[in-house]
């Protein structure tokens, strides 16, 4: 059977970090005979070569090529392309990993849309990834209709025939930004680029030891020499004008201006800052016309103008002011509505911890001249931010804590100018309501709520919170789409998070009152502190010391929670006390049960509600003994470790 995808992994001394990569490649949903993995070992000096050889010996999908160290990832990727047999090639770094369905989904999406390049949604664990690009699917994306240029890493899928037809390969040797050169040309010469945003395909990780190649401090002279090569590609395949300016703006914004802003710039040693600034100044003056910087946001325009004017001290002073600017999102209502969680909040920017103040009568004016000093620069930014308030946006994203996968939630918002003092100044406030449908989130786990605010020259994220303890909204857990979901406020910070697949004490079922439980004939009913949008099938388990019986049940909406109604298998309940447990997701692969704070007592053909029996003396003693023994073992273990 023909190989659909060849995964190419350049490898150099990854140590243990390659294990997650290997595991994810072996878990792919694409049939084993339809993909291959080519590890190109670029002269590793750790245990990796033998690890890969052993892997290839036991897994026919895995192939290993060993070569002398070439200095960077370009040559290993090129060697992998030449050795590949797939219709598409996919590049993966040795310390990253794929979603389990990534190859299958990206291949199918690329074939369906006739794509030469397929860009899969990314999640960044400890490092930044594009956000706006993955707001929705783009089956036919271009550098003009989608923010493709925001994603220049090589972690994409390419049609092999396309690469061969245009002769596209990575620059080789000890150099930076070889992926920018490759990706920019691919975008500009592809018949079609497809962006898949509804599934996280690629997990981009920052190592715990911080040794990713991309985080190493670089030589500014060499770095910006390589950056010029990416600009050369854009000049080769575009005409002068708005499109070229838009593409150039990406490098000016991300690789230059953003390196000179706020804390990112200030934390660098002064001598390195000056060297970095000098190289950026040279590129800005040499390569960028006025149309490039003019399309930037106000704060970015100021930094670009000061850089072009070679005013290093003012760039530092402006960075010191910007370092105090941050978004703040204040929670509002939080409640279940029509099968979804409604989340209200307000958002604005602060400076030095206080709400930012802007002129009330601001008008949009171009930055025709470089500001004479930082005070004038800050005043111009404030004026332009207020004048552009009609373009400000607020978004709510949910980010899965373990994987960093994040998804935009539907949001409605309004923009409000709040007068300050005599009315000559205002605060710029966004008031928003987001709708979260737990059924749309792809997996169980903890999801943190983040607010993303675009205002003037800033696009920043912050947690939604803190919510004041005194009037903090605390809705019950809900069961939506067959999935238990608990909205809660983190401790001690008071930020909003959601736990999907909740069970146990966190469900809050310990608040069920025995007086709210009734047994009538062959049915048991109980009022539970749960939200359900409609009748929801559940399952009950009745457990005695000798046996276990299960029965179906239904949760129905009620004014202050839900009503549980279940058939009572009285004929199967022998004399004695039966503890009761509830499964809220009976169709799950692993149905999980949570104990309820009441029991049933069967006797004489009747069943009555009873309190949960307390553990006997012998059981309590046994539990205490286990705790003491466990503590002793842990203490001994610590002593042994300390003595080594």
XYZ file of C-alpha atoms in Angstrom:
644
model
C 0.000 0.000 0.000
C 1.419 3.453 -0.873
C 2.784 5.535 1.989
C 0.581 8.565 2.587
C 2.806 10.490 4.992
C 6.510 10.473 5.776
C 7.295 12.079 9.126
C 10.786 13.562 9.216
C 12.395 14.155 12.607
C 15.821 15.837 12.814
C 17.532 14.600 15.969
C 20.368 15.982 18.054
C 20.927 15.064 21.706
C 17.275 15.199 22.819
C 17.785 12.880 25.793
C 14.525 11.878 27.465
C 12.580 14.564 25.582
C 12.385 12.373 22.491
C 10.244 9.788 24.285
C 6.984 11.762 24.060
C 7.709 12.377 20.395
C 8.219 8.651 19.740
C 5.113 7.660 21.686
C 2.919 10.126 19.816
C 4.202 8.855 16.466
C 3.462 5.269 17.425
C -0.078 6.195 18.565
C -1.144 7.748 15.266
C -4.624 6.807 14.064
C -3.399 6.549 10.468
C -3.024 2.816 9.661
C 0.570 1.668 10.312
C 1.195 0.722 6.694
C 0.209 4.218 5.515
C 2.956 6.243 7.195
C 6.646 6.066 7.971
C 8.872 7.954 10.400
C 12.390 8.913 9.391
C 14.677 9.961 12.244
C 17.768 11.742 10.922
C 20.353 11.630 13.713
C 22.630 14.629 13.209
C 25.656 13.299 15.091
C 24.101 12.924 18.543
C 26.600 12.258 21.329
C 24.120 11.030 23.957
C 22.312 7.678 24.105
C 19.884 8.630 21.345
C 21.543 6.781 18.407
C 21.290 3.403 20.138
C 17.770 4.208 21.329
C 16.662 4.920 17.767
C 18.382 1.830 16.358
C 16.558 -0.341 18.889
C 13.288 1.375 18.027
C 13.746 0.762 14.301
C 14.553 -2.890 14.951
C 11.224 -3.462 16.713
C 8.926 -1.148 14.693
C 8.933 -1.368 10.901
C 7.445 2.140 10.575
C 10.553 3.667 12.142
C 13.695 4.294 10.102
C 16.968 5.851 11.232
C 19.662 7.672 9.272
C 22.911 8.572 11.033
C 25.132 11.392 9.788
C 27.895 13.672 11.033
C 26.760 16.798 12.810
C 25.786 19.507 10.334
C 25.177 22.291 12.828
C 21.434 22.925 12.447
C 18.212 21.293 11.296
C 18.263 22.172 7.593
C 20.441 19.319 6.313
C 18.733 16.590 8.417
C 15.356 17.674 7.056
C 16.653 17.653 3.487
C 18.158 14.183 3.974
C 14.783 13.040 5.306
C 12.970 14.427 2.263
C 15.254 12.509 -0.100
C 14.740 9.274 1.855
C 10.948 9.651 2.104
C 8.352 7.617 0.184
C 5.199 9.439 1.266
C 2.771 11.475 -0.771
C 3.212 14.131 1.924
C 6.083 14.874 4.293
C 5.551 16.179 7.821
C 8.299 17.840 9.874
C 8.395 17.240 13.637
C 11.077 18.392 16.096
C 12.547 15.765 18.395
C 11.304 17.444 21.586
C 7.724 18.074 20.381
C 4.853 15.660 19.764
C 1.710 15.175 17.688
C -1.945 14.768 18.534
C -2.996 11.135 18.115
C -5.079 11.854 14.989
C -2.803 14.530 13.511
C -1.448 12.646 10.495
C -4.813 11.214 9.493
C -6.684 14.502 9.870
C -4.049 16.631 8.147
C -3.641 14.185 5.257
C -7.387 13.879 4.673
C -7.826 17.650 4.886
C -4.963 18.260 2.465
C -6.294 15.755 -0.076
C -9.863 17.065 0.203
C -8.694 20.617 -0.509
C -5.920 19.895 -3.000
C -3.383 21.527 -0.685
C 0.353 21.687 -1.248
C 0.797 22.805 2.377
C -1.326 21.799 5.387
C -0.966 23.841 8.581
C -2.309 22.030 11.650
C -3.442 23.765 14.827
C -0.619 24.156 17.349
C -0.538 24.296 21.133
C 2.416 25.862 22.906
C 3.599 24.458 26.220
C 5.881 27.134 27.630
C 6.332 28.819 24.256
C 4.282 30.977 21.948
C 2.314 29.719 18.961
C 0.025 31.564 16.524
C -3.439 32.255 17.917
C -5.412 34.233 15.346
C -4.448 31.848 12.526
C -6.278 29.028 14.292
C -9.485 30.890 15.129
C -11.251 28.838 12.420
C -10.512 26.437 9.557
C -9.136 27.979 6.332
C -9.491 25.377 3.553
C -8.065 27.809 0.971
C -5.704 30.176 2.751
C -3.300 32.682 1.236
C -0.942 35.280 2.685
C -3.591 37.860 1.753
C -6.783 36.328 3.224
C -5.355 34.665 6.367
C -2.543 35.411 8.847
C -0.413 32.595 7.410
C 2.735 34.647 7.789
C 2.317 34.412 11.579
C 3.365 30.749 11.364
C 6.873 30.281 9.966
C 7.985 27.193 11.884
C 8.449 24.045 9.750
C 5.958 21.896 11.666
C 3.592 21.410 8.754
C 2.680 18.853 6.103
C 3.907 19.363 2.508
C 3.035 17.569 -0.690
C 6.286 15.889 -1.757
C 5.596 16.436 -5.480
C 5.205 20.169 -4.791
C 8.595 20.367 -3.069
C 10.241 18.481 -5.950
C 8.470 20.493 -8.647
C 9.735 23.840 -7.371
C 13.007 22.421 -6.016
C 12.345 23.637 -2.486
C 14.734 22.518 0.238
C 15.979 23.969 3.524
C 19.138 26.117 3.647
C 21.878 24.064 5.312
C 24.732 24.697 7.744
C 25.127 26.549 11.020
C 22.557 29.267 10.543
C 19.302 30.642 11.898
C 15.852 31.095 10.360
C 16.275 28.384 7.738
C 12.606 27.590 8.338
C 11.568 31.174 7.518
C 13.242 30.947 4.124
C 11.621 27.575 3.399
C 8.116 28.374 4.658
C 7.901 31.819 3.068
C 8.668 30.370 -0.362
C 6.239 27.483 0.189
C 3.403 29.885 1.052
C 4.109 32.115 -1.927
C 4.441 29.326 -4.504
C 1.826 26.781 -3.338
C -1.313 26.216 -5.387
C -3.219 26.045 -2.115
C -2.525 26.170 1.624
C -5.079 24.653 4.031
C -5.246 25.514 7.742
C -6.846 22.922 10.041
C -7.942 24.597 13.281
C -10.530 22.299 14.889
C -8.034 19.745 16.217
C -4.669 20.270 17.930
C -2.197 18.554 15.633
C 1.136 19.777 16.969
C 2.352 20.340 20.537
C 5.290 22.761 20.609
C 7.192 22.359 23.875
C 9.735 24.282 25.841
C 12.041 21.871 27.633
C 12.249 21.976 31.387
C 15.998 22.516 31.036
C 15.422 25.442 28.637
C 17.785 23.963 26.051
C 15.563 24.243 22.962
C 17.630 25.652 20.130
C 15.163 28.485 19.583
C 15.656 29.802 23.138
C 19.419 30.140 22.964
C 20.729 33.706 22.822
C 21.801 34.374 19.266
C 24.502 36.439 17.584
C 22.604 39.491 16.251
C 24.904 39.937 13.246
C 24.414 36.378 11.986
C 20.738 36.282 12.895
C 19.773 39.372 10.928
C 21.975 38.351 8.037
C 19.859 35.177 7.807
C 16.670 37.206 8.271
C 17.561 39.239 5.187
C 17.490 35.999 3.187
C 13.819 35.503 4.131
C 13.115 39.071 3.006
C 14.879 38.245 -0.271
C 12.386 35.411 -0.838
C 9.459 37.786 -0.380
C 10.990 40.284 -2.813
C 11.565 37.521 -5.357
C 7.943 36.332 -5.408
C 5.948 39.535 -4.795
C 5.642 42.936 -6.403
C 6.254 46.171 -4.502
C 3.045 47.287 -2.820
C 0.585 46.436 -0.047
C 1.102 42.648 -0.108
C 4.869 42.883 0.165
C 4.560 45.531 2.880
C 2.157 43.260 4.801
C 4.606 40.349 4.655
C 7.622 42.481 5.556
C 5.586 43.842 8.460
C 5.625 40.385 10.036
C 9.431 40.397 10.347
C 9.511 44.029 11.472
C 6.875 43.322 14.107
C 7.913 39.908 15.429
C 11.673 39.725 14.897
C 12.529 43.376 15.514
C 9.991 45.637 17.237
C 8.768 42.973 19.678
C 12.362 42.255 20.714
C 12.718 45.929 21.715
C 9.595 46.183 23.862
C 8.834 46.097 27.572
C 10.252 43.413 29.868
C 11.526 41.249 27.020
C 13.995 44.001 26.082
C 14.730 45.288 29.568
C 15.811 41.914 30.963
C 18.725 41.692 28.499
C 22.217 42.907 29.504
C 22.858 46.440 28.290
C 25.765 45.526 26.015
C 23.702 42.839 24.288
C 20.710 45.206 24.053
C 22.857 47.774 22.275
C 24.224 45.208 19.822
C 20.730 43.892 19.103
C 19.368 47.406 18.635
C 22.192 48.358 16.233
C 21.533 45.370 13.955
C 17.780 45.955 13.959
C 18.323 49.633 13.149
C 20.417 48.669 10.120
C 17.763 46.305 8.732
C 14.913 48.776 9.314
C 16.736 51.577 7.487
C 18.062 49.312 4.743
C 15.013 47.215 3.836
C 11.709 48.731 4.924
C 9.828 51.532 3.214
C 7.325 53.796 5.010
C 4.370 51.553 4.130
C 5.709 48.728 6.293
C 5.737 50.492 9.679
C 2.580 52.484 8.865
C 0.490 49.309 9.146
C 1.691 48.512 12.661
C -0.265 49.186 15.839
C 0.477 52.527 17.578
C 2.948 51.242 20.175
C 4.784 49.266 17.505
C 4.928 52.311 15.228
C 6.582 54.312 18.001
C 9.253 51.665 18.589
C 9.879 51.336 14.839
C 10.193 55.120 14.444
C 12.575 55.489 17.388
C 14.632 52.575 16.060
C 14.856 54.027 12.559
C 15.983 57.338 14.129
C 18.719 55.440 16.054
C 17.433 56.635 19.458
C 18.435 53.760 21.715
C 17.883 55.577 25.033
C 14.322 56.524 24.083
C 13.566 52.922 23.065
C 14.707 51.834 26.538
C 12.607 54.522 28.233
C 9.527 53.588 26.187
C 10.070 49.927 27.115
C 10.157 50.902 30.784
C 6.760 52.606 30.409
C 5.252 49.692 28.479
C 6.473 47.184 31.075
C 3.779 48.510 33.419
C 0.924 47.996 30.932
C -1.230 44.886 31.437
C -4.800 43.726 30.795
C -7.253 43.107 33.596
C -10.405 40.987 33.297
C -13.016 41.244 36.048
C -15.567 38.410 36.296
C -19.268 39.215 36.182
C -22.091 36.691 36.102
C -21.424 32.949 35.835
C -24.447 30.742 35.327
C -25.916 27.900 33.323
C -28.234 29.014 30.522
C -29.871 26.861 27.854
C -27.345 24.038 28.044
C -24.247 26.248 28.129
C -22.268 28.188 30.690
C -22.728 31.946 30.370
C -19.637 33.874 31.469
C -19.769 37.649 31.915
C -16.699 39.855 32.329
C -15.283 43.321 31.766
C -11.792 43.967 30.447
C -9.492 46.955 30.141
C -5.810 47.808 30.256
C -4.006 49.029 33.348
C -0.777 50.959 33.783
C 1.130 50.537 37.005
C -1.827 48.585 38.367
C -4.334 51.414 37.792
C -6.887 51.680 34.948
C -5.382 53.430 31.919
C -6.771 56.873 31.130
C -7.231 58.204 27.594
C -8.285 61.533 26.062
C -12.044 61.767 25.484
C -11.853 63.731 22.219
C -9.057 61.814 20.467
C -8.748 61.769 16.702
C -6.755 59.386 14.532
C -3.590 61.034 13.215
C -0.661 59.413 11.400
C 2.785 59.306 12.958
C 4.369 61.634 10.410
C 7.419 62.498 12.504
C 9.371 60.650 15.128
C 8.176 61.732 18.603
C 10.566 64.283 20.087
C 10.628 62.427 23.416
C 8.981 59.537 25.261
C 6.323 61.780 26.823
C 5.135 62.807 23.379
C 5.269 59.165 22.257
C 3.060 58.044 25.160
C 0.583 60.860 24.509
C 0.325 59.907 20.824
C -0.210 56.237 21.712
C -2.964 57.167 24.178
C -4.685 59.372 21.596
C -4.522 56.744 18.840
C -5.700 53.993 21.186
C -8.800 56.015 22.067
C -9.412 56.952 18.428
C -9.213 53.270 17.416
C -11.392 52.007 20.255
C -13.973 50.925 17.688
C -11.502 48.216 16.601
C -10.885 46.845 20.105
C -11.935 43.244 20.774
C -12.278 40.870 23.711
C -12.119 37.078 23.472
C -12.468 34.240 25.924
C -10.203 31.255 25.383
C -10.244 27.978 27.275
C -6.802 26.413 27.653
C -6.462 22.772 28.695
C -3.976 22.797 31.537
C -1.983 19.651 30.791
C -1.532 20.159 27.042
C -1.940 23.955 26.581
C -4.453 23.310 23.776
C -6.737 26.326 23.553
C -10.035 27.144 21.878
C -11.911 30.388 21.267
C -15.385 30.547 22.766
C -18.275 32.530 21.237
C -18.306 36.052 22.695
C -20.611 39.061 22.430
C -19.147 42.347 23.653
C -19.770 46.073 23.733
C -17.292 48.948 23.969
C -17.885 51.533 26.665
C -16.086 54.821 27.366
C -16.287 55.566 31.082
C -15.794 59.267 31.957
C -13.107 60.115 34.508
C -13.104 63.315 36.574
C -14.405 66.291 34.598
C -15.044 64.149 31.515
C -12.005 65.198 29.496
C -10.521 61.752 30.027
C -12.064 58.289 29.813
C -11.413 54.658 30.560
C -11.872 52.226 27.670
C -13.831 49.208 28.906
C -14.986 46.104 27.056
C -18.080 44.371 28.475
C -18.457 40.802 27.267
C -20.528 37.660 27.624
C -19.058 34.361 26.495
C -20.962 31.119 25.907
C -19.177 27.894 26.808
C -20.636 24.587 25.635
C -18.740 21.780 27.416
C -19.801 19.347 24.690
C -17.627 21.284 22.214
C -14.416 20.819 24.213
C -12.423 17.838 22.946
C -11.349 16.143 26.177
C -11.862 15.865 29.904
C -9.484 17.735 32.160
C -8.987 21.159 33.696
C -9.580 24.126 31.384
C -8.409 27.573 32.446
C -10.306 30.661 31.262
C -8.191 33.381 29.664
C -9.276 36.739 28.309
C -7.514 38.074 25.210
C -7.766 41.836 24.757
C -6.832 43.695 21.570
C -6.727 47.426 22.172
C -4.572 50.024 20.461
C -1.064 48.614 20.242
C -1.525 45.735 22.648
C -2.769 42.186 22.243
C -2.364 40.477 25.596
C -3.921 37.673 27.603
C -4.709 37.343 31.289
C -6.602 34.952 33.506
C -10.272 35.715 34.132
C -10.204 36.795 37.763
C -9.827 37.215 40.598
C -13.461 37.023 41.622
C -14.084 38.659 45.019
C -14.815 36.071 47.674
C -17.782 38.047 49.071
C -19.975 37.913 45.965
C -18.342 35.205 43.899
C -20.872 33.365 41.662
C -20.714 29.620 42.325
C -22.954 27.638 39.991
C -23.497 23.933 40.556
C -21.742 21.337 38.495
C -23.605 20.561 35.296
C -24.113 17.509 33.119
C -24.054 18.614 29.478
C -23.586 16.352 26.486
C -23.094 13.376 28.787
C -20.136 15.092 30.469
C -20.016 16.318 34.101
C -18.610 19.863 34.194
C -17.656 21.906 37.245
C -17.037 25.669 36.982
C -14.880 26.766 39.924
C -12.572 29.497 41.184
C -8.959 28.534 41.760
C -7.328 28.840 45.177
C -5.747 31.086 46.240
C -5.911 33.334 43.155
C -9.660 33.160 42.462
C -9.431 32.687 38.684
C -12.072 30.852 36.658
C -11.444 27.263 35.571
C -13.623 24.388 34.391
C -13.126 20.755 35.297
C -14.606 18.390 32.719
C -15.223 14.786 33.699
C -15.594 15.794 37.355
C -16.402 13.126 39.897
C -16.159 12.521 43.625
C -16.462 15.231 46.254
C -15.868 18.062 43.755
C -19.317 17.428 42.281
C -20.843 18.830 45.458
C -23.232 15.931 45.941
C -22.327 15.834 49.619
C -24.827 18.685 49.997
C -27.745 16.380 49.224
C -30.123 16.324 52.190
C -31.615 13.044 53.353
C -34.935 14.881 53.679
C -34.826 15.483 49.924
C -34.769 11.735 49.178
C -37.953 9.685 48.944
C -38.801 6.085 48.172
C -42.234 5.478 46.712
C -43.209 2.030 45.557
C -40.592 0.915 43.062
C -38.935 4.322 42.585
C -36.351 6.408 44.442
C -36.273 10.177 43.957
C -33.722 12.744 45.166
C -33.073 16.445 44.684
C -29.464 16.989 43.597
C -27.410 20.207 43.302
C -26.704 19.657 39.581
C -27.597 21.503 36.404
C -29.016 19.546 33.464
C -30.492 21.233 30.371
C -32.951 18.383 29.702
C -33.756 14.858 30.848
C -30.397 13.104 31.157
C -29.853 9.362 31.443
C -27.711 8.274 34.409
C -27.123 5.055 36.318
C -27.367 4.127 39.995
C -25.416 1.500 41.832
C -26.681 -0.076 45.088
C -23.966 -1.752 47.150
C -24.243 -3.922 50.245
C -21.457 -5.864 51.961
C -22.505 -8.956 50.008
C -23.614 -7.804 46.569
C -24.100 -4.968 44.049
C -27.156 -4.072 41.964
C -27.449 -1.442 39.216
C -30.462 0.378 37.792
C -31.076 3.107 35.178
C -32.153 6.581 36.228
C -32.973 10.019 34.863
C -31.951 13.519 35.909
C -34.621 16.114 35.124
C -34.266 19.920 35.339
C -35.729 21.577 38.422
C -35.889 25.145 39.706
C -32.976 24.749 42.113
C -31.020 21.855 40.627
C -32.110 18.498 39.267
C -34.430 15.687 40.311
C -33.070 12.167 40.183
C -35.614 9.454 39.509
C -34.571 5.811 39.265
C -36.223 2.446 39.224
C -35.758 0.716 42.550
C -34.959 -2.980 42.102
C -36.563 -3.795 45.459
C -36.864 -7.493 44.652
C -33.053 -7.649 44.300
C -32.276 -5.788 47.505
C -31.800 -8.282 50.302
C -32.270 -7.322 53.935
C -29.700 -4.796 55.130
C -28.226 -1.399 54.336
C -27.345 -0.466 50.754
C -25.031 2.415 49.895
C -25.919 4.372 46.749
C -23.564 5.654 44.023
C -24.345 7.683 40.908
C -22.769 7.536 37.442
C -23.383 10.732 35.460
C -21.823 9.449 32.227
C -22.963 5.823 31.871
C -21.949 5.682 28.185
C -18.334 6.658 28.858
C -15.554 4.188 28.054
C -14.839 3.960 31.799
C -18.047 4.782 33.699
C -17.177 6.381 37.054
C -19.416 6.374 40.124
C -19.691 8.923 42.927
C -21.144 7.973 46.303
C -24.303 9.789 47.470
C -24.709 10.871 51.120
C -27.618 8.599 51.881
C -28.304 4.886 52.011
C -31.301 2.589 51.648
C -32.372 0.109 54.302
C -34.269 -2.967 53.079
C -36.304 -4.995 55.560
C -39.603 -6.832 55.555
C -40.250 -6.171 51.882
C -39.923 -2.416 52.375
C -37.146 0.001 51.457
C -36.554 3.202 53.424
C -34.063 6.053 53.246
C -31.336 5.785 55.883
C -28.104 7.584 56.822
C -24.840 6.291 55.425
C -23.440 3.808 57.968
C -20.309 4.950 59.758
C -17.260 2.683 59.442
C -16.969 0.108 62.184
C -14.250 0.278 64.853
C -12.172 -2.437 63.174
C -12.291 -0.638 59.820
C -11.287 2.694 61.384
C -8.338 1.072 63.150
C -7.231 -0.598 59.895
C -7.384 2.693 58.004
C -5.389 4.475 60.717
C -2.778 1.715 60.686
C -2.388 2.021 56.917
C -1.847 5.787 57.201
C 0.795 5.376 59.936
C 2.587 2.623 58.013
C 2.557 4.705 54.821
C 4.038 7.707 56.619
C 6.780 5.540 58.119
C 7.691 4.105 54.723
C 7.897 7.583 53.190
C 10.145 8.758 56.026
C 12.459 5.783 55.574
C 12.583 6.430 51.832
C 13.584 10.071 52.416
C 16.289 9.031 54.847
C 17.714 6.576 52.327
C 17.711 9.161 49.541
C 19.382 11.718 51.787
C 22.100 9.245 52.719
C 23.103 8.403 49.171
